[in-house]
mmCIF file of C-alpha atoms in Angstrom:
data_model
loop_
_atom_site.group_PDB
_atom_site.id
_atom_site.type_symbol
_atom_site.label_atom_id
_atom_site.label_comp_id
_atom_site.label_asym_id
_atom_site.label_seq_id
_atom_site.Cartn_x
_atom_site.Cartn_y
_atom_site.Cartn_z
ATOM 1 C CA MET A 740 102.087 116.813 159.525
ATOM 2 C CA SER A 741 98.824 117.936 157.942
ATOM 3 C CA ILE A 742 95.619 116.018 158.599
ATOM 4 C CA ILE A 743 94.031 114.468 155.490
ATOM 5 C CA ASP A 744 90.346 115.191 155.036
ATOM 6 C CA MET A 745 89.108 111.629 154.404
ATOM 7 C CA SER A 746 85.822 112.896 152.977
ATOM 8 C CA LYS A 747 87.790 114.103 149.960
ATOM 9 C CA VAL A 748 89.308 110.682 149.257
ATOM 10 C CA ALA A 749 86.462 108.479 150.429
ATOM 11 C CA ASN A 750 86.128 106.907 146.999
ATOM 12 C CA GLY A 751 89.764 105.922 146.557
ATOM 13 C CA ALA A 752 91.320 107.419 143.451
ATOM 14 C CA VAL A 753 88.071 109.201 142.579
ATOM 15 C CA SER A 754 87.621 112.249 144.792
ATOM 16 C CA GLU A 755 84.309 113.213 146.310
ATOM 17 C CA ASP A 756 84.086 116.268 144.052
ATOM 18 C CA VAL A 757 84.606 114.182 140.901
ATOM 19 C CA MET A 758 82.111 111.558 142.088
ATOM 20 C CA LYS A 759 79.480 114.258 142.579
ATOM 21 C CA LYS A 760 80.040 115.511 139.022
ATOM 22 C CA ILE A 761 79.874 111.966 137.613
ATOM 23 C CA TYR A 762 76.592 111.453 139.474
ATOM 24 C CA VAL A 763 75.132 114.628 137.945
ATOM 25 C CA ILE A 764 76.349 113.673 134.468
ATOM 26 C CA ASN A 765 74.923 110.161 134.672
ATOM 27 C CA LYS A 766 71.552 111.450 135.856
ATOM 28 C CA MET A 767 71.290 113.146 132.444
ATOM 29 C CA GLY A 768 72.245 109.944 130.583
ATOM 30 C CA PRO A 769 72.474 107.453 129.056
ATOM 31 C CA TYR A 770 75.054 108.565 126.496
ATOM 32 C CA LEU A 771 76.614 107.393 123.294
ATOM 33 C CA GLY A 772 80.349 107.126 123.958
ATOM 34 C CA VAL A 773 82.562 108.664 121.271
ATOM 35 C CA VAL A 774 86.226 107.654 121.226
ATOM 36 C CA VAL A 775 88.702 109.570 119.024
ATOM 37 C CA PRO A 776 92.481 109.003 118.726
ATOM 38 C CA ASN A 777 93.798 112.584 118.718
ATOM 39 C CA THR A 778 93.010 116.302 118.462
ATOM 40 C CA PHE A 779 93.641 116.301 114.700
ATOM 41 C CA GLU A 780 90.765 113.854 114.248
ATOM 42 C CA MET A 781 88.592 115.258 117.044
ATOM 43 C CA GLY A 782 88.857 118.893 115.909
ATOM 44 C CA PRO A 783 86.408 118.648 112.984
ATOM 45 C CA LEU A 784 83.780 117.216 115.345
ATOM 46 C CA LEU A 785 84.215 119.826 118.075
ATOM 47 C CA ASN A 786 84.164 122.597 115.458
ATOM 48 C CA SER A 787 81.046 121.222 113.811
ATOM 49 C CA PRO A 788 77.725 122.975 114.503
ATOM 50 C CA SER A 789 76.329 119.458 115.044
ATOM 51 C CA PHE A 790 78.199 119.170 118.347
ATOM 52 C CA VAL A 791 76.648 121.171 121.184
ATOM 53 C CA PRO A 792 78.478 121.143 124.557
ATOM 54 C CA GLN A 793 76.397 120.685 127.688
ATOM 55 C CA HIS A 794 75.812 124.167 129.082
ATOM 56 C CA ASP A 795 76.353 123.650 132.819
ATOM 57 C CA LEU A 796 78.931 120.865 132.737
ATOM 58 C CA PRO A 797 80.648 120.777 129.308
ATOM 59 C CA PHE A 798 83.490 118.487 130.397
ATOM 60 C CA LEU A 799 84.998 116.458 133.205
ATOM 61 C CA ASP A 800 88.762 116.004 133.564
ATOM 62 C CA PHE A 801 89.908 112.753 135.115
ATOM 63 C CA ALA A 802 93.069 110.606 134.963
ATOM 64 C CA GLY A 803 94.635 112.716 132.226
ATOM 65 C CA ARG A 804 91.553 112.554 130.016
ATOM 66 C CA ARG A 805 88.938 115.179 129.226
ATOM 67 C CA PHE A 806 85.446 113.729 128.878
ATOM 68 C CA ARG A 807 83.408 116.224 126.845
ATOM 69 C CA ILE A 808 79.692 116.194 127.615
ATOM 70 C CA GLY A 809 77.252 117.325 124.956
ATOM 71 C CA ALA A 810 74.912 116.348 122.145
ATOM 72 C CA VAL A 811 75.285 115.427 118.481
ATOM 73 C CA GLU A 812 72.167 115.552 116.321
ATOM 74 C CA THR A 813 70.150 115.707 119.602
ATOM 75 C CA ARG A 814 71.851 112.491 120.760
ATOM 76 C CA LYS A 815 73.561 112.805 124.161
ATOM 77 C CA VAL A 816 77.255 111.988 123.842
ATOM 78 C CA ILE A 817 80.454 111.871 125.860
ATOM 79 C CA VAL A 818 83.554 112.369 123.741
ATOM 80 C CA VAL A 819 87.033 111.309 124.861
ATOM 81 C CA MET A 820 90.405 111.532 123.123
ATOM 82 C CA THR A 821 92.608 108.475 123.643
ATOM 83 C CA GLY A 822 96.071 109.415 122.434
ATOM 84 C CA LEU A 823 98.264 107.160 120.301
ATOM 85 C CA SER A 824 98.399 103.352 120.694
ATOM 86 C CA THR A 825 96.312 100.408 121.807
ATOM 87 C CA ILE A 826 97.230 100.961 125.458
ATOM 88 C CA ASN A 827 95.937 104.536 125.517
ATOM 89 C CA ALA A 828 92.834 103.560 123.560
ATOM 90 C CA GLY A 829 92.061 100.728 125.962
ATOM 91 C CA ILE A 830 92.556 102.873 129.056
ATOM 92 C CA ALA A 831 90.408 105.727 127.748
ATOM 93 C CA THR A 832 87.619 103.376 126.681
ATOM 94 C CA GLN A 833 87.641 101.508 129.994
ATOM 95 C CA LEU A 834 87.407 104.775 131.930
ATOM 96 C CA LEU A 835 84.580 105.942 129.674
ATOM 97 C CA VAL A 836 82.399 102.863 130.161
ATOM 98 C CA SER A 837 83.272 102.458 133.850
ATOM 99 C CA LEU A 838 82.626 106.015 135.001
ATOM 100 C CA PHE A 839 79.654 106.945 132.858
ATOM 101 C CA ASP A 840 76.262 105.615 131.800
ATOM 102 C CA ILE A 841 77.283 104.560 128.277
ATOM 103 C CA GLU A 842 74.862 102.633 126.080
ATOM 104 C CA GLY A 843 77.297 102.067 123.191
ATOM 105 C CA VAL A 844 80.609 103.242 121.737
ATOM 106 C CA VAL A 845 81.464 104.727 118.339
ATOM 107 C CA HIS A 846 85.120 105.099 117.431
ATOM 108 C CA PHE A 847 86.284 107.121 114.429
ATOM 109 C CA GLY A 848 89.474 108.441 112.886
ATOM 110 C CA ILE A 849 91.829 107.977 109.952
ATOM 111 C CA ALA A 850 93.809 104.865 109.035
ATOM 112 C CA GLY A 851 96.335 103.413 106.651
ATOM 113 C CA ASN A 852 94.955 101.355 103.786
ATOM 114 C CA ALA A 853 95.916 97.777 102.930
ATOM 115 C CA ASN A 854 93.531 97.411 99.981
ATOM 116 C CA PRO A 855 94.910 99.022 96.799
ATOM 117 C CA LYS A 856 91.462 98.810 95.175
ATOM 118 C CA LEU A 857 90.241 101.535 97.520
ATOM 119 C CA GLN A 858 91.212 105.195 97.407
ATOM 120 C CA ILE A 859 92.464 107.763 99.856
ATOM 121 C CA GLY A 860 89.446 109.524 101.350
ATOM 122 C CA ASP A 861 87.225 106.443 101.291
ATOM 123 C CA VAL A 862 85.630 105.721 104.655
ATOM 124 C CA THR A 863 85.699 102.084 105.743
ATOM 125 C CA ILE A 864 83.450 100.361 108.270
ATOM 126 C CA PRO A 865 84.745 96.854 109.065
ATOM 127 C CA GLN A 866 82.637 94.032 110.420
ATOM 128 C CA TYR A 867 85.532 92.654 112.482
ATOM 129 C CA TRP A 868 88.643 94.031 114.178
ATOM 130 C CA ALA A 869 91.728 92.240 115.467
ATOM 131 C CA HIS A 870 94.777 93.227 117.478
ATOM 132 C CA SER A 871 97.557 92.064 115.160
ATOM 133 C CA GLY A 872 100.409 92.972 117.504
ATOM 134 C CA LEU A 873 100.248 90.139 120.034
ATOM 135 C CA TRP A 874 102.899 87.630 118.946
ATOM 136 C CA ASN A 875 104.748 84.530 120.052
ATOM 137 C CA TRP A 876 108.179 84.967 118.474
ATOM 138 C CA GLN A 877 109.513 81.501 117.680
ATOM 139 C CA ARG A 878 113.099 80.580 118.430
ATOM 140 C CA TRP A 879 115.628 80.054 115.661
ATOM 141 C CA GLY A 880 115.751 76.464 114.427
ATOM 142 C CA ASP A 881 112.138 75.568 115.234
ATOM 143 C CA ASP A 882 109.793 74.811 112.348
ATOM 144 C CA ALA A 883 106.112 75.551 111.766
ATOM 145 C CA ASP A 884 105.202 72.098 113.073
ATOM 146 C CA ASP A 885 107.158 72.498 116.317
ATOM 147 C CA GLU A 886 105.269 73.363 119.476
ATOM 148 C CA LEU A 887 105.493 76.966 120.637
ATOM 149 C CA ALA A 888 106.773 77.895 124.069
ATOM 150 C CA LEU A 889 103.947 77.497 126.632
ATOM 151 C CA GLU A 890 101.567 76.277 123.933
ATOM 152 C CA SER A 891 100.833 73.062 125.839
ATOM 153 C CA SER A 892 99.598 75.066 128.853
ATOM 154 C CA GLY A 893 97.095 76.898 126.668
ATOM 155 C CA ASP A 894 98.852 80.256 126.782
ATOM 156 C CA TYR A 895 99.706 80.365 123.064
ATOM 157 C CA THR A 896 98.349 78.906 119.860
ATOM 158 C CA ARG A 897 99.304 78.189 116.250
ATOM 159 C CA GLU A 898 95.715 78.327 115.026
ATOM 160 C CA ILE A 899 95.781 81.888 113.684
ATOM 161 C CA GLY A 900 98.997 81.628 111.694
ATOM 162 C CA TYR A 901 102.393 83.195 111.371
ATOM 163 C CA LEU A 902 104.648 85.577 109.502
ATOM 164 C CA LYS A 903 107.905 83.936 108.378
ATOM 165 C CA PHE A 904 110.488 86.646 107.848
ATOM 166 C CA SER A 905 112.544 84.745 105.296
ATOM 167 C CA ASP A 906 109.518 84.675 102.996
ATOM 168 C CA HIS A 907 110.063 88.411 102.616
ATOM 169 C CA ASN A 908 113.850 88.523 102.269
ATOM 170 C CA ASN A 909 115.132 90.716 99.465
ATOM 171 C CA ASN A 910 117.878 88.233 98.522
ATOM 172 C CA THR A 911 115.607 85.388 97.421
ATOM 173 C CA ASN A 912 116.915 83.233 94.577
ATOM 174 C CA ASN A 913 114.722 81.512 91.997
ATOM 175 C CA SER A 914 111.627 82.214 94.103
ATOM 176 C CA GLU A 915 113.104 80.232 97.027
ATOM 177 C CA SER A 916 113.549 82.220 100.208
ATOM 178 C CA THR A 917 116.736 81.916 102.203
ATOM 179 C CA ASP A 918 116.464 81.255 105.913
ATOM 180 C CA ASN A 919 116.427 84.043 108.469
ATOM 181 C CA PHE A 920 117.470 84.048 112.130
ATOM 182 C CA LEU A 921 114.289 85.974 112.981
ATOM 183 C CA ASN A 922 112.308 82.829 112.093
ATOM 184 C CA ARG A 923 108.514 83.348 112.618
ATOM 185 C CA VAL A 924 106.088 85.325 114.678
ATOM 186 C CA TRP A 925 102.789 83.596 115.446
ATOM 187 C CA TYR A 926 99.731 85.794 115.824
ATOM 188 C CA GLN A 927 97.873 85.395 119.097
ATOM 189 C CA PRO A 928 94.353 86.129 120.359
ATOM 190 C CA GLU A 929 93.813 88.449 123.283
ATOM 191 C CA GLU A 930 92.882 87.139 126.701
ATOM 192 C CA ILE A 931 89.548 88.650 127.687
ATOM 193 C CA PHE A 932 87.652 88.651 130.975
ATOM 194 C CA SER A 933 83.951 89.210 130.469
ATOM 195 C CA SER A 934 82.139 91.548 132.844
ATOM 196 C CA ASP A 935 79.354 88.974 133.278
ATOM 197 C CA GLY A 936 81.705 86.015 133.606
ATOM 198 C CA GLN A 937 83.677 84.597 136.490
ATOM 199 C CA PRO A 938 86.551 86.903 137.519
ATOM 200 C CA GLU A 939 90.049 85.781 136.504
ATOM 201 C CA VAL A 940 88.676 83.077 134.212
ATOM 202 C CA ARG A 941 90.022 83.965 130.803
ATOM 203 C CA GLN A 942 88.520 83.559 127.372
ATOM 204 C CA HIS A 943 90.217 84.334 124.065
ATOM 205 C CA ALA A 944 89.280 86.565 121.144
ATOM 206 C CA PHE A 945 91.123 87.453 117.957
ATOM 207 C CA TRP A 946 88.382 88.792 115.675
ATOM 208 C CA VAL A 947 86.071 91.174 117.538
ATOM 209 C CA PRO A 948 82.726 91.741 115.781
ATOM 210 C CA VAL A 949 81.080 95.141 115.746
ATOM 211 C CA ASP A 950 77.496 95.431 116.938
ATOM 212 C CA THR A 951 75.017 93.979 114.432
ATOM 213 C CA LEU A 952 72.462 96.784 114.867
ATOM 214 C CA TYR A 953 75.121 99.459 114.497
ATOM 215 C CA LEU A 954 76.451 97.691 111.406
ATOM 216 C CA SER A 955 73.009 97.491 109.796
ATOM 217 C CA LEU A 956 72.535 101.225 110.368
ATOM 218 C CA ALA A 957 75.992 102.007 108.980
ATOM 219 C CA LYS A 958 75.192 100.146 105.752
ATOM 220 C CA LYS A 959 72.587 102.811 105.031
ATOM 221 C CA LEU A 960 75.420 105.331 104.670
ATOM 222 C CA GLU A 961 76.723 103.721 101.479
ATOM 223 C CA GLY A 962 76.315 106.260 98.702
ATOM 224 C CA MET A 963 76.791 109.185 101.084
ATOM 225 C CA LYS A 964 78.412 112.221 99.440
ATOM 226 C CA LEU A 965 81.905 112.943 100.814
ATOM 227 C CA GLU A 966 84.504 115.630 100.262
ATOM 228 C CA ARG A 967 86.815 115.117 97.273
ATOM 229 C CA CYS A 968 89.072 118.175 97.222
ATOM 230 C CA VAL A 969 91.511 119.965 99.502
ATOM 231 C CA ASN A 970 91.709 123.549 98.230
ATOM 232 C CA SER A 971 92.472 123.041 94.516
ATOM 233 C CA THR A 972 93.814 119.478 94.882
ATOM 234 C CA CYS A 973 91.209 116.835 94.163
ATOM 235 C CA LEU A 974 91.084 113.072 94.310
ATOM 236 C CA PRO A 975 90.522 111.106 91.072
ATOM 237 C CA ARG A 976 86.984 110.219 92.162
ATOM 238 C CA ALA A 977 84.602 111.148 94.944
ATOM 239 C CA PRO A 978 85.340 109.117 98.109
ATOM 240 C CA GLU A 979 82.848 106.464 99.154
ATOM 241 C CA VAL A 980 81.610 104.784 102.323
ATOM 242 C CA VAL A 981 82.682 101.153 102.029
ATOM 243 C CA MET A 982 81.622 98.233 104.201
ATOM 244 C CA VAL A 983 84.622 95.918 104.524
ATOM 245 C CA GLU A 984 85.174 92.634 106.276
ATOM 246 C CA ARG A 985 88.176 93.271 108.513
ATOM 247 C CA GLY A 986 90.490 95.847 110.036
ATOM 248 C CA VAL A 987 93.601 95.365 112.194
ATOM 249 C CA SER A 988 95.287 97.415 114.913
ATOM 250 C CA ALA A 989 98.725 97.250 116.543
ATOM 251 C CA ASN A 990 101.283 99.537 118.159
ATOM 252 C CA VAL A 991 102.952 99.866 114.771
ATOM 253 C CA PHE A 992 102.756 102.641 112.204
ATOM 254 C CA VAL A 993 102.726 100.592 109.002
ATOM 255 C CA ASP A 994 104.567 102.428 106.231
ATOM 256 C CA ASN A 995 105.869 99.302 104.539
ATOM 257 C CA ALA A 996 104.330 97.857 101.395
ATOM 258 C CA ALA A 997 105.488 94.273 102.031
ATOM 259 C CA TYR A 998 103.864 94.125 105.461
ATOM 260 C CA ARG A 999 100.760 95.859 104.122
ATOM 261 C CA GLU A 1000 100.455 93.173 101.458
ATOM 262 C CA PHE A 1001 100.954 90.460 104.080
ATOM 263 C CA LEU A 1002 98.158 91.871 106.282
ATOM 264 C CA ARG A 1003 95.911 92.042 103.242
ATOM 265 C CA SER A 1004 96.629 88.502 102.017
ATOM 266 C CA LYS A 1005 96.684 86.880 105.461
ATOM 267 C CA PHE A 1006 93.787 88.624 107.175
ATOM 268 C CA ASN A 1007 91.852 90.330 104.356
ATOM 269 C CA ALA A 1008 92.407 93.582 106.243
ATOM 270 C CA THR A 1009 91.570 96.996 104.829
ATOM 271 C CA PRO A 1010 92.114 99.742 107.455
ATOM 272 C CA ILE A 1011 95.302 99.509 109.551
ATOM 273 C CA ASP A 1012 95.490 101.617 112.705
ATOM 274 C CA MET A 1013 96.669 101.689 116.310
ATOM 275 C CA GLU A 1014 93.470 101.969 118.352
ATOM 276 C CA SER A 1015 90.264 100.417 116.975
ATOM 277 C CA ALA A 1016 90.831 96.823 118.102
ATOM 278 C CA ALA A 1017 91.626 97.985 121.640
ATOM 279 C CA VAL A 1018 88.371 99.953 121.801
ATOM 280 C CA GLY A 1019 86.522 96.908 120.470
ATOM 281 C CA LEU A 1020 88.148 94.506 122.942
ATOM 282 C CA VAL A 1021 87.170 96.666 125.923
ATOM 283 C CA CYS A 1022 83.609 96.945 124.624
ATOM 284 C CA LEU A 1023 83.469 93.182 124.077
ATOM 285 C CA GLN A 1024 84.488 92.526 127.667
ATOM 286 C CA GLN A 1025 82.146 95.189 129.057
ATOM 287 C CA LYS A 1026 79.201 94.085 126.880
ATOM 288 C CA LYS A 1027 78.848 97.455 125.155
ATOM 289 C CA PRO A 1028 77.771 97.804 121.496
ATOM 290 C CA PHE A 1029 80.682 99.022 119.377
ATOM 291 C CA ILE A 1030 81.489 100.183 115.856
ATOM 292 C CA ALA A 1031 84.549 101.831 114.287
ATOM 293 C CA ILE A 1032 84.631 104.229 111.346
ATOM 294 C CA ARG A 1033 88.007 104.772 109.681
ATOM 295 C CA ALA A 1034 88.770 107.033 106.720
ATOM 296 C CA LEU A 1035 91.769 106.025 104.593
ATOM 297 C CA SER A 1036 94.526 108.641 104.605
ATOM 298 C CA ASP A 1037 97.210 106.746 102.644
ATOM 299 C CA LEU A 1038 98.107 103.437 101.038
ATOM 300 C CA ALA A 1039 100.359 101.965 103.731
ATOM 301 C CA GLY A 1040 103.906 101.749 102.392
ATOM 302 C CA GLY A 1041 103.189 103.900 99.351
ATOM 303 C CA GLY A 1042 102.370 103.034 95.768
ATOM 304 C CA SER A 1043 99.111 104.921 95.463
ATOM 305 C CA SER A 1044 98.340 106.763 92.234
ATOM 306 C CA VAL A 1045 97.542 109.810 94.361
ATOM 307 C CA SER A 1046 100.621 111.960 94.973
ATOM 308 C CA ASN A 1047 101.536 113.300 98.430
ATOM 309 C CA GLU A 1048 99.074 110.841 99.988
ATOM 310 C CA ALA A 1049 98.686 111.490 103.728
ATOM 311 C CA ALA A 1050 100.477 114.837 103.692
ATOM 312 C CA ALA A 1051 97.911 116.282 101.313
ATOM 313 C CA PHE A 1052 94.755 114.367 102.108
ATOM 314 C CA ALA A 1053 94.853 113.510 105.821
ATOM 315 C CA PRO A 1054 92.721 116.586 106.690
ATOM 316 C CA LEU A 1055 90.171 115.554 104.064
ATOM 317 C CA ALA A 1056 90.150 111.994 105.407
ATOM 318 C CA ALA A 1057 89.623 113.284 108.953
ATOM 319 C CA GLN A 1058 86.702 115.442 107.804
ATOM 320 C CA ASN A 1059 85.162 112.529 105.906
ATOM 321 C CA ALA A 1060 85.431 110.335 109.004
ATOM 322 C CA VAL A 1061 83.556 112.966 111.019
ATOM 323 C CA SER A 1062 80.919 113.354 108.290
ATOM 324 C CA VAL A 1063 80.222 109.621 108.305
ATOM 325 C CA PHE A 1064 80.157 109.610 112.109
ATOM 326 C CA LEU A 1065 77.575 112.412 112.093
ATOM 327 C CA GLY A 1066 75.532 110.519 109.522
ATOM 328 C CA PHE A 1067 75.663 107.421 111.692
ATOM 329 C CA VAL A 1068 74.550 109.299 114.807
ATOM 330 C CA LYS A 1069 71.640 110.805 112.893
ATOM 331 C CA LEU A 1070 70.547 107.295 111.901
ATOM 332 C CA THR A 1071 70.694 106.131 115.527
ATOM 333 C CA VAL A 1072 68.460 109.023 116.570
ATOM 334 C CA THR A 1073 65.853 108.046 113.980
ATOM 335 C CA SER A 1074 66.149 104.304 114.578
ATOM 336 C CA PHE A 1075 65.980 104.408 118.359
ATOM 337 C CA ALA A 1076 63.110 106.896 118.267
ATOM 338 C CA VAL A 1077 61.113 104.396 116.185
ATOM 339 C CA GLN A 1078 61.927 101.613 118.627
#
């Protein structure tokens, strides 16, 4: 049996070699954390002349993630790709803020659109994000006034509201919906455990606000010029940066017009994605400033006046998201230099 060199595992799951590299990286900090869902969305940033990798230590690989060390518009950054879903986004963000000296987090990418008044290519910056995929699925036969399972113990609530499936049945008669064995799902807040609170004492959060300073800076990007055409195919108008009230995330790819309309009418949501709320919830618990930038790649469920939607314009949306991100970073450089 071989003898384990304990000096190499002295820090538990983080080896001595990795800890030394993290120490060197953090000595050069603090950094702006940049969280991106996938390579398709991260590519335009890495290929941009605005991103300059750190010469001696351009990246650190840990726990299946690559943390890219560099600078954007002279601002020191660490960029990490999450992968699909709220779980991956939460894990990547937690690793980012736990391992490194991160002063704030910017998340960007593309998203489905729930607001038909906006256009593919528009870049949205919501004030609030919610995880819309945490449900209490009510049993058949119970009504909206009936107590939910475990509601009395404080685990679940009816305060946020519900989706009743029979309200969306196709076989409705005379505007009256028939009943449905699926009954209702009640939307639930996340349990959060604040880094400066008492361990294992939970709080709850449904709408997660973005950082007020970051939001005020982002508002200055309204009117920014964005790309309109992909090769010879152009959008009806030039895309815009739009400040919106709310966005929602869940482990669901929404390609259904009825559910899109429900999310819009119930929550006043505009961008719909799979990661932003998870990034925001981690930042809320870890007391890190956070903002998310999402370019609209399609009208969720179809119905847009623009043909081909995501297939044609997703690359343009991804580029516009990066352009707005770069504009935001430039504003932080100027703002923080003044401060």
